[in-house]
């Protein structure tokens, strides 16, 4: 515990230069975006971040399916631990790429089929419990699971199967219904991931549209539209961390730890950390800051400093969300994340977007 004050002080000092959002200086209108630079940025975003992100998610989901099938066949404690470990790895892989909430992943309910959250009315929980209670053999078939409610065919459903009430039966009965339903859910997630990889890997498909804006392009008619979309991923990604990952359980005077994502498996801050990793990777690797004029280059360093500070803080918070909201020292760290994600949104939206001329009449924060 002696290290905790030092950690908080260190993090506070790291964020201190950025705490006060300086008033914007009067400046001449930004120059038009260089189209070749835009194409290079979009190519890096697609080829070095988005496509590898979906490939990693697909590979991880494949290992999860294999681990679930092994668990069903063995019903052993080691196989159970391995399945839970594979589940955590898949959460990490998904959380890094889930920041991309545009394009094919939001078509055909793919995103919700992978992750139905937030679930404010506990729809998923009730439906998963009903499925387990029914024991309907059709629910052990991957193709059939894919036709059912989005609330019971993704990561939320599998978390309950592996970590919810009755999960211990997975080590007591070989080829039990609960396990086979879980294997079908894992297989469904793998199938959706495979579909996303296929779509993004087609050279004349979505990747080409993202990399080459133009008047006949179905996605982006100009470089400005493409960069606006890329910046929107960053801004909305941070907003999601703040609004749907942190404030959803930690807002007001009465925290609600059981509304946190992945609280049963202790993966709340694992997921948040991976979200932040995905955001930093996209920001740094795409090179979107290359578009900044010389007098605004410091904006990129400020954004990176904020991201680095958040990435240093998030993994140190107690994995047990209930304990994290009850412990003053842990609450301080959560409050720090909330404060700095708000600042990061301003840096991205106002400072970076403003310097690129993308915020006039457009507010990423409002989702317009």
GROMACS .gro file of C-alpha atoms in nm:
model
  368
    1UNK     CA    1   0.000   0.000   0.000
    2UNK     CA    2   0.296   0.236   0.047
    3UNK     CA    3   0.337   0.234  -0.330
    4UNK     CA    4  -0.016   0.352  -0.394
    5UNK     CA    5   0.025   0.721  -0.301
    6UNK     CA    6   0.341   0.730  -0.509
    7UNK     CA    7   0.155   0.580  -0.804
    8UNK     CA    8  -0.124   0.836  -0.780
    9UNK     CA    9   0.123   1.121  -0.738
   10UNK     CA   10   0.322   1.000  -1.038
   11UNK     CA   11   0.011   0.971  -1.250
   12UNK     CA   12  -0.111   1.313  -1.138
   13UNK     CA   13   0.223   1.467  -1.226
   14UNK     CA   14   0.216   1.297  -1.564
   15UNK     CA   15  -0.125   1.446  -1.633
   16UNK     CA   16  -0.062   1.785  -1.468
   17UNK     CA   17   0.066   1.968  -1.776
   18UNK     CA   18  -0.253   1.870  -1.956
   19UNK     CA   19  -0.505   1.930  -1.681
   20UNK     CA   20  -0.594   2.284  -1.778
   21UNK     CA   21  -0.734   2.298  -2.127
   22UNK     CA   22  -0.577   2.613  -2.270
   23UNK     CA   23  -0.791   2.869  -2.450
   24UNK     CA   24  -0.765   2.838  -2.824
   25UNK     CA   25  -0.548   3.093  -2.990
   26UNK     CA   26  -0.669   3.294  -3.283
   27UNK     CA   27  -0.519   3.134  -3.590
   28UNK     CA   28  -0.552   3.145  -3.964
   29UNK     CA   29  -0.784   2.885  -4.119
   30UNK     CA   30  -0.616   2.544  -4.161
   31UNK     CA   31  -0.488   2.451  -4.503
   32UNK     CA   32  -0.669   2.192  -4.713
   33UNK     CA   33  -0.574   1.837  -4.628
   34UNK     CA   34  -0.306   1.687  -4.850
   35UNK     CA   35  -0.475   1.398  -5.032
   36UNK     CA   36  -0.161   1.184  -5.064
   37UNK     CA   37  -0.093   1.216  -4.692
   38UNK     CA   38  -0.455   1.126  -4.621
   39UNK     CA   39  -0.427   0.813  -4.836
   40UNK     CA   40  -0.107   0.709  -4.656
   41UNK     CA   41  -0.274   0.759  -4.317
   42UNK     CA   42  -0.582   0.562  -4.415
   43UNK     CA   43  -0.369   0.285  -4.564
   44UNK     CA   44  -0.176   0.248  -4.239
   45UNK     CA   45  -0.499   0.250  -4.038
   46UNK     CA   46  -0.644  -0.027  -4.254
   47UNK     CA   47  -0.337  -0.242  -4.322
   48UNK     CA   48  -0.155  -0.209  -3.989
   49UNK     CA   49  -0.438  -0.170  -3.738
   50UNK     CA   50  -0.786  -0.269  -3.855
   51UNK     CA   51  -0.712  -0.577  -4.064
   52UNK     CA   52  -0.458  -0.721  -3.817
   53UNK     CA   53  -0.703  -0.642  -3.535
   54UNK     CA   54  -0.977  -0.852  -3.689
   55UNK     CA   55  -0.730  -1.128  -3.775
   56UNK     CA   56  -0.614  -1.139  -3.413
   57UNK     CA   57  -0.973  -1.147  -3.290
   58UNK     CA   58  -1.055  -1.432  -3.528
   59UNK     CA   59  -0.751  -1.634  -3.422
   60UNK     CA   60  -0.831  -1.580  -3.055
   61UNK     CA   61  -1.194  -1.682  -3.106
   62UNK     CA   62  -1.072  -1.998  -3.278
   63UNK     CA   63  -0.860  -2.088  -2.977
   64UNK     CA   64  -1.159  -2.018  -2.753
   65UNK     CA   65  -1.379  -2.255  -2.953
   66UNK     CA   66  -1.112  -2.525  -2.932
   67UNK     CA   67  -1.077  -2.472  -2.556
   68UNK     CA   68  -1.453  -2.500  -2.507
   69UNK     CA   69  -1.466  -2.822  -2.708
   70UNK     CA   70  -1.182  -2.964  -2.499
   71UNK     CA   71  -1.362  -2.867  -2.180
   72UNK     CA   72  -1.678  -3.040  -2.296
   73UNK     CA   73  -1.483  -3.356  -2.368
   74UNK     CA   74  -1.281  -3.360  -2.044
   75UNK     CA   75  -1.487  -3.173  -1.784
   76UNK     CA   76  -1.165  -3.123  -1.587
   77UNK     CA   77  -1.038  -2.839  -1.371
   78UNK     CA   78  -0.735  -2.773  -1.601
   79UNK     CA   79  -0.960  -2.764  -1.909
   80UNK     CA   80  -1.197  -2.529  -1.724
   81UNK     CA   81  -0.911  -2.293  -1.637
   82UNK     CA   82  -0.785  -2.309  -1.997
   83UNK     CA   83  -1.130  -2.219  -2.132
   84UNK     CA   84  -1.156  -1.926  -1.895
   85UNK     CA   85  -0.808  -1.812  -1.998
   86UNK     CA   86  -0.900  -1.836  -2.366
   87UNK     CA   87  -1.212  -1.633  -2.293
   88UNK     CA   88  -1.004  -1.356  -2.135
   89UNK     CA   89  -0.768  -1.359  -2.432
   90UNK     CA   90  -1.062  -1.321  -2.669
   91UNK     CA   91  -1.195  -1.029  -2.465
   92UNK     CA   92  -0.857  -0.860  -2.501
   93UNK     CA   93  -0.843  -0.918  -2.877
   94UNK     CA   94  -1.200  -0.799  -2.928
   95UNK     CA   95  -1.162  -0.495  -2.700
   96UNK     CA   96  -0.864  -0.369  -2.901
   97UNK     CA   97  -1.061  -0.371  -3.227
   98UNK     CA   98  -1.411  -0.297  -3.096
   99UNK     CA   99  -1.320   0.073  -3.101
  100UNK     CA  100  -1.391   0.053  -3.477
  101UNK     CA  101  -1.768   0.100  -3.459
  102UNK     CA  102  -1.810   0.184  -3.825
  103UNK     CA  103  -1.808  -0.021  -4.143
  104UNK     CA  104  -1.895  -0.391  -4.177
  105UNK     CA  105  -1.901  -0.460  -3.800
  106UNK     CA  106  -2.214  -0.250  -3.754
  107UNK     CA  107  -2.392  -0.415  -4.046
  108UNK     CA  108  -2.621  -0.718  -3.998
  109UNK     CA  109  -2.604  -0.672  -3.619
  110UNK     CA  110  -2.249  -0.811  -3.613
  111UNK     CA  111  -2.136  -0.586  -3.330
  112UNK     CA  112  -2.432  -0.668  -3.106
  113UNK     CA  113  -2.402  -1.038  -3.186
  114UNK     CA  114  -2.045  -1.030  -3.058
  115UNK     CA  115  -2.113  -0.799  -2.764
  116UNK     CA  116  -2.461  -0.706  -2.642
  117UNK     CA  117  -2.377  -0.430  -2.396
  118UNK     CA  118  -2.490  -0.225  -2.215
  119UNK     CA  119  -2.779  -0.451  -2.116
  120UNK     CA  120  -2.970  -0.217  -1.887
  121UNK     CA  121  -3.275  -0.443  -1.853
  122UNK     CA  122  -3.070  -0.764  -1.804
  123UNK     CA  123  -3.226  -0.901  -2.122
  124UNK     CA  124  -2.922  -1.113  -2.200
  125UNK     CA  125  -2.896  -1.256  -1.850
  126UNK     CA  126  -3.262  -1.359  -1.847
  127UNK     CA  127  -3.242  -1.516  -2.192
  128UNK     CA  128  -2.921  -1.706  -2.119
  129UNK     CA  129  -3.066  -1.839  -1.794
  130UNK     CA  130  -3.381  -1.945  -1.979
  131UNK     CA  131  -3.173  -2.119  -2.245
  132UNK     CA  132  -2.974  -2.309  -1.983
  133UNK     CA  133  -3.294  -2.407  -1.803
  134UNK     CA  134  -3.463  -2.530  -2.122
  135UNK     CA  135  -3.185  -2.768  -2.226
  136UNK     CA  136  -3.302  -2.746  -2.587
  137UNK     CA  137  -3.052  -2.940  -2.796
  138UNK     CA  138  -3.094  -2.697  -3.085
  139UNK     CA  139  -2.905  -2.440  -2.876
  140UNK     CA  140  -2.590  -2.650  -2.902
  141UNK     CA  141  -2.576  -2.596  -3.278
  142UNK     CA  142  -2.364  -2.304  -3.399
  143UNK     CA  143  -2.586  -2.223  -3.696
  144UNK     CA  144  -2.899  -2.224  -3.481
  145UNK     CA  145  -2.744  -2.005  -3.213
  146UNK     CA  146  -2.662  -1.751  -3.486
  147UNK     CA  147  -3.035  -1.712  -3.560
  148UNK     CA  148  -3.135  -1.638  -3.201
  149UNK     CA  149  -3.145  -1.315  -3.003
  150UNK     CA  150  -2.825  -1.112  -3.021
  151UNK     CA  151  -2.830  -1.109  -2.640
  152UNK     CA  152  -2.749  -1.479  -2.608
  153UNK     CA  153  -2.497  -1.552  -2.881
  154UNK     CA  154  -2.192  -1.348  -2.788
  155UNK     CA  155  -1.934  -1.270  -2.522
  156UNK     CA  156  -2.189  -1.176  -2.257
  157UNK     CA  157  -2.359  -1.513  -2.283
  158UNK     CA  158  -2.029  -1.700  -2.273
  159UNK     CA  159  -1.915  -1.504  -1.969
  160UNK     CA  160  -2.220  -1.624  -1.777
  161UNK     CA  161  -2.166  -1.981  -1.894
  162UNK     CA  162  -1.804  -1.977  -1.773
  163UNK     CA  163  -1.836  -1.751  -1.468
  164UNK     CA  164  -2.203  -1.729  -1.371
  165UNK     CA  165  -2.414  -1.928  -1.130
  166UNK     CA  166  -2.369  -2.300  -1.194
  167UNK     CA  167  -2.041  -2.266  -1.385
  168UNK     CA  168  -1.883  -2.526  -1.155
  169UNK     CA  169  -2.091  -2.796  -1.329
  170UNK     CA  170  -1.861  -2.760  -1.628
  171UNK     CA  171  -1.604  -2.968  -1.438
  172UNK     CA  172  -1.858  -3.228  -1.325
  173UNK     CA  173  -2.029  -3.350  -1.640
  174UNK     CA  174  -1.871  -3.446  -1.971
  175UNK     CA  175  -2.055  -3.315  -2.278
  176UNK     CA  176  -2.310  -3.143  -2.058
  177UNK     CA  177  -2.565  -2.908  -2.213
  178UNK     CA  178  -2.418  -2.594  -2.055
  179UNK     CA  179  -2.077  -2.667  -2.202
  180UNK     CA  180  -2.206  -2.759  -2.546
  181UNK     CA  181  -2.417  -2.443  -2.557
  182UNK     CA  182  -2.104  -2.249  -2.461
  183UNK     CA  183  -1.907  -2.418  -2.736
  184UNK     CA  184  -2.177  -2.319  -2.985
  185UNK     CA  185  -2.161  -1.957  -2.867
  186UNK     CA  186  -1.782  -1.961  -2.903
  187UNK     CA  187  -1.817  -2.108  -3.249
  188UNK     CA  188  -2.064  -1.837  -3.342
  189UNK     CA  189  -1.825  -1.564  -3.228
  190UNK     CA  190  -1.549  -1.730  -3.433
  191UNK     CA  191  -1.778  -1.741  -3.738
  192UNK     CA  192  -1.865  -1.370  -3.712
  193UNK     CA  193  -1.497  -1.287  -3.672
  194UNK     CA  194  -1.413  -1.495  -3.979
  195UNK     CA  195  -1.674  -1.304  -4.179
  196UNK     CA  196  -1.523  -0.970  -4.077
  197UNK     CA  197  -1.177  -1.087  -4.179
  198UNK     CA  198  -1.307  -1.202  -4.518
  199UNK     CA  199  -1.474  -0.867  -4.583
  200UNK     CA  200  -1.171  -0.661  -4.488
  201UNK     CA  201  -0.924  -0.883  -4.675
  202UNK     CA  202  -1.086  -0.837  -5.016
  203UNK     CA  203  -0.848  -0.600  -5.197
  204UNK     CA  204  -1.121  -0.437  -5.404
  205UNK     CA  205  -1.371  -0.409  -5.120
  206UNK     CA  206  -1.397  -0.201  -4.805
  207UNK     CA  207  -1.021  -0.170  -4.761
  208UNK     CA  208  -0.984  -0.007  -5.102
  209UNK     CA  209  -1.272   0.228  -5.030
  210UNK     CA  210  -1.111   0.339  -4.705
  211UNK     CA  211  -0.767   0.382  -4.854
  212UNK     CA  212  -0.863   0.576  -5.166
  213UNK     CA  213  -1.120   0.854  -5.108
  214UNK     CA  214  -1.269   0.999  -5.425
  215UNK     CA  215  -1.585   1.134  -5.589
  216UNK     CA  216  -1.704   0.787  -5.690
  217UNK     CA  217  -1.609   0.623  -5.361
  218UNK     CA  218  -1.912   0.474  -5.175
  219UNK     CA  219  -1.751   0.545  -4.837
  220UNK     CA  220  -1.552   0.869  -4.858
  221UNK     CA  221  -1.580   1.123  -5.138
  222UNK     CA  222  -1.294   1.336  -5.006
  223UNK     CA  223  -0.988   1.305  -4.787
  224UNK     CA  224  -1.164   1.526  -4.535
  225UNK     CA  225  -1.447   1.273  -4.502
  226UNK     CA  226  -1.199   0.990  -4.452
  227UNK     CA  227  -1.001   1.172  -4.183
  228UNK     CA  228  -1.324   1.282  -4.016
  229UNK     CA  229  -1.424   0.915  -3.992
  230UNK     CA  230  -1.084   0.817  -3.854
  231UNK     CA  231  -1.090   1.094  -3.595
  232UNK     CA  232  -1.447   0.995  -3.512
  233UNK     CA  233  -1.329   0.642  -3.426
  234UNK     CA  234  -1.078   0.788  -3.182
  235UNK     CA  235  -1.319   1.034  -3.019
  236UNK     CA  236  -1.609   0.793  -2.993
  237UNK     CA  237  -1.374   0.522  -2.870
  238UNK     CA  238  -1.268   0.736  -2.575
  239UNK     CA  239  -1.629   0.838  -2.516
  240UNK     CA  240  -1.725   0.473  -2.493
  241UNK     CA  241  -1.457   0.409  -2.231
  242UNK     CA  242  -1.580   0.704  -2.028
  243UNK     CA  243  -1.958   0.666  -2.071
  244UNK     CA  244  -2.019   0.292  -2.120
  245UNK     CA  245  -1.724   0.139  -1.937
  246UNK     CA  246  -1.666   0.370  -1.639
  247UNK     CA  247  -1.963   0.595  -1.574
  248UNK     CA  248  -2.206   0.312  -1.630
  249UNK     CA  249  -2.107   0.165  -1.293
  250UNK     CA  250  -1.929   0.458  -1.129
  251UNK     CA  251  -2.144   0.769  -1.143
  252UNK     CA  252  -2.308   0.961  -0.865
  253UNK     CA  253  -2.303   0.866  -0.500
  254UNK     CA  254  -2.399   0.502  -0.537
  255UNK     CA  255  -2.171   0.289  -0.759
  256UNK     CA  256  -2.329  -0.013  -0.929
  257UNK     CA  257  -2.047  -0.264  -0.982
  258UNK     CA  258  -2.278  -0.530  -1.125
  259UNK     CA  259  -2.352  -0.310  -1.423
  260UNK     CA  260  -1.983  -0.305  -1.523
  261UNK     CA  261  -1.886  -0.493  -1.835
  262UNK     CA  262  -1.739  -0.841  -1.769
  263UNK     CA  263  -1.770  -0.799  -1.390
  264UNK     CA  264  -1.834  -1.170  -1.335
  265UNK     CA  265  -1.504  -1.274  -1.491
  266UNK     CA  266  -1.299  -0.990  -1.343
  267UNK     CA  267  -1.222  -0.858  -1.691
  268UNK     CA  268  -1.366  -0.506  -1.659
  269UNK     CA  269  -1.033  -0.328  -1.649
  270UNK     CA  270  -0.871  -0.586  -1.877
  271UNK     CA  271  -1.121  -0.478  -2.141
  272UNK     CA  272  -1.081  -0.107  -2.069
  273UNK     CA  273  -0.703  -0.139  -2.091
  274UNK     CA  274  -0.735  -0.319  -2.426
  275UNK     CA  275  -0.972  -0.046  -2.552
  276UNK     CA  276  -0.708   0.214  -2.467
  277UNK     CA  277  -0.437   0.002  -2.631
  278UNK     CA  278  -0.645  -0.009  -2.947
  279UNK     CA  279  -0.692   0.366  -2.943
  280UNK     CA  280  -0.323   0.437  -2.891
  281UNK     CA  281  -0.226   0.191  -3.163
  282UNK     CA  282  -0.465   0.354  -3.408
  283UNK     CA  283  -0.351   0.705  -3.321
  284UNK     CA  284   0.021   0.630  -3.336
  285UNK     CA  285   0.029   0.381  -3.623
  286UNK     CA  286  -0.203   0.566  -3.859
  287UNK     CA  287   0.007   0.881  -3.829
  288UNK     CA  288  -0.297   1.106  -3.831
  289UNK     CA  289  -0.084   1.368  -3.657
  290UNK     CA  290   0.119   1.398  -3.979
  291UNK     CA  291  -0.155   1.631  -4.099
  292UNK     CA  292  -0.093   1.878  -3.818
  293UNK     CA  293   0.067   2.209  -3.916
  294UNK     CA  294   0.411   2.274  -3.766
  295UNK     CA  295   0.280   2.510  -3.498
  296UNK     CA  296   0.033   2.244  -3.376
  297UNK     CA  297   0.264   1.941  -3.364
  298UNK     CA  298   0.268   1.950  -2.984
  299UNK     CA  299  -0.095   1.837  -2.984
  300UNK     CA  300   0.014   1.485  -3.080
  301UNK     CA  301   0.254   1.465  -2.787
  302UNK     CA  302  -0.016   1.582  -2.547
  303UNK     CA  303  -0.256   1.315  -2.672
  304UNK     CA  304   0.010   1.045  -2.641
  305UNK     CA  305   0.093   1.158  -2.287
  306UNK     CA  306  -0.271   1.126  -2.188
  307UNK     CA  307  -0.302   0.783  -2.347
  308UNK     CA  308   0.019   0.664  -2.178
  309UNK     CA  309  -0.107   0.786  -1.840
  310UNK     CA  310  -0.440   0.611  -1.884
  311UNK     CA  311  -0.265   0.291  -1.988
  312UNK     CA  312  -0.046   0.310  -1.679
  313UNK     CA  313  -0.344   0.357  -1.447
  314UNK     CA  314  -0.612   0.121  -1.579
  315UNK     CA  315  -0.432  -0.214  -1.522
  316UNK     CA  316  -0.355  -0.123  -1.159
  317UNK     CA  317  -0.722  -0.109  -1.052
  318UNK     CA  318  -0.857  -0.407  -0.855
  319UNK     CA  319  -1.007  -0.663  -1.094
  320UNK     CA  320  -1.295  -0.714  -0.851
  321UNK     CA  321  -1.515  -0.418  -0.942
  322UNK     CA  322  -1.711  -0.438  -0.617
  323UNK     CA  323  -1.389  -0.400  -0.419
  324UNK     CA  324  -1.259  -0.124  -0.646
  325UNK     CA  325  -1.560   0.098  -0.578
  326UNK     CA  326  -1.544   0.037  -0.202
  327UNK     CA  327  -1.175   0.117  -0.158
  328UNK     CA  328  -1.085   0.490  -0.142
  329UNK     CA  329  -0.748   0.439  -0.310
  330UNK     CA  330  -0.906   0.242  -0.595
  331UNK     CA  331  -1.186   0.495  -0.634
  332UNK     CA  332  -0.923   0.767  -0.676
  333UNK     CA  333  -0.780   0.578  -0.970
  334UNK     CA  334  -1.122   0.535  -1.131
  335UNK     CA  335  -1.189   0.907  -1.084
  336UNK     CA  336  -0.854   0.981  -1.244
  337UNK     CA  337  -0.953   0.772  -1.547
  338UNK     CA  338  -1.280   0.963  -1.572
  339UNK     CA  339  -1.111   1.301  -1.554
  340UNK     CA  340  -0.842   1.217  -1.807
  341UNK     CA  341  -1.074   1.051  -2.057
  342UNK     CA  342  -1.275   1.374  -2.056
  343UNK     CA  343  -0.957   1.570  -2.122
  344UNK     CA  344  -0.853   1.327  -2.395
  345UNK     CA  345  -1.185   1.377  -2.574
  346UNK     CA  346  -1.124   1.751  -2.575
  347UNK     CA  347  -0.769   1.707  -2.702
  348UNK     CA  348  -0.881   1.484  -2.987
  349UNK     CA  349  -1.200   1.664  -3.079
  350UNK     CA  350  -1.109   2.028  -3.022
  351UNK     CA  351  -0.731   2.042  -3.052
  352UNK     CA  352  -0.657   1.778  -3.314
  353UNK     CA  353  -0.985   1.811  -3.501
  354UNK     CA  354  -0.972   2.189  -3.480
  355UNK     CA  355  -0.618   2.203  -3.612
  356UNK     CA  356  -0.727   1.989  -3.907
  357UNK     CA  357  -1.034   2.204  -3.968
  358UNK     CA  358  -1.273   1.918  -3.893
  359UNK     CA  359  -1.474   2.055  -3.602
  360UNK     CA  360  -1.639   2.359  -3.762
  361UNK     CA  361  -2.010   2.274  -3.762
  362UNK     CA  362  -1.933   1.922  -3.652
  363UNK     CA  363  -1.910   1.779  -3.303
  364UNK     CA  364  -1.776   1.428  -3.260
  365UNK     CA  365  -1.878   1.449  -2.895
  366UNK     CA  366  -2.240   1.500  -2.991
  367UNK     CA  367  -2.224   1.220  -3.245
  368UNK     CA  368  -2.343   1.445  -3.526
   0.00000   0.00000   0.00000
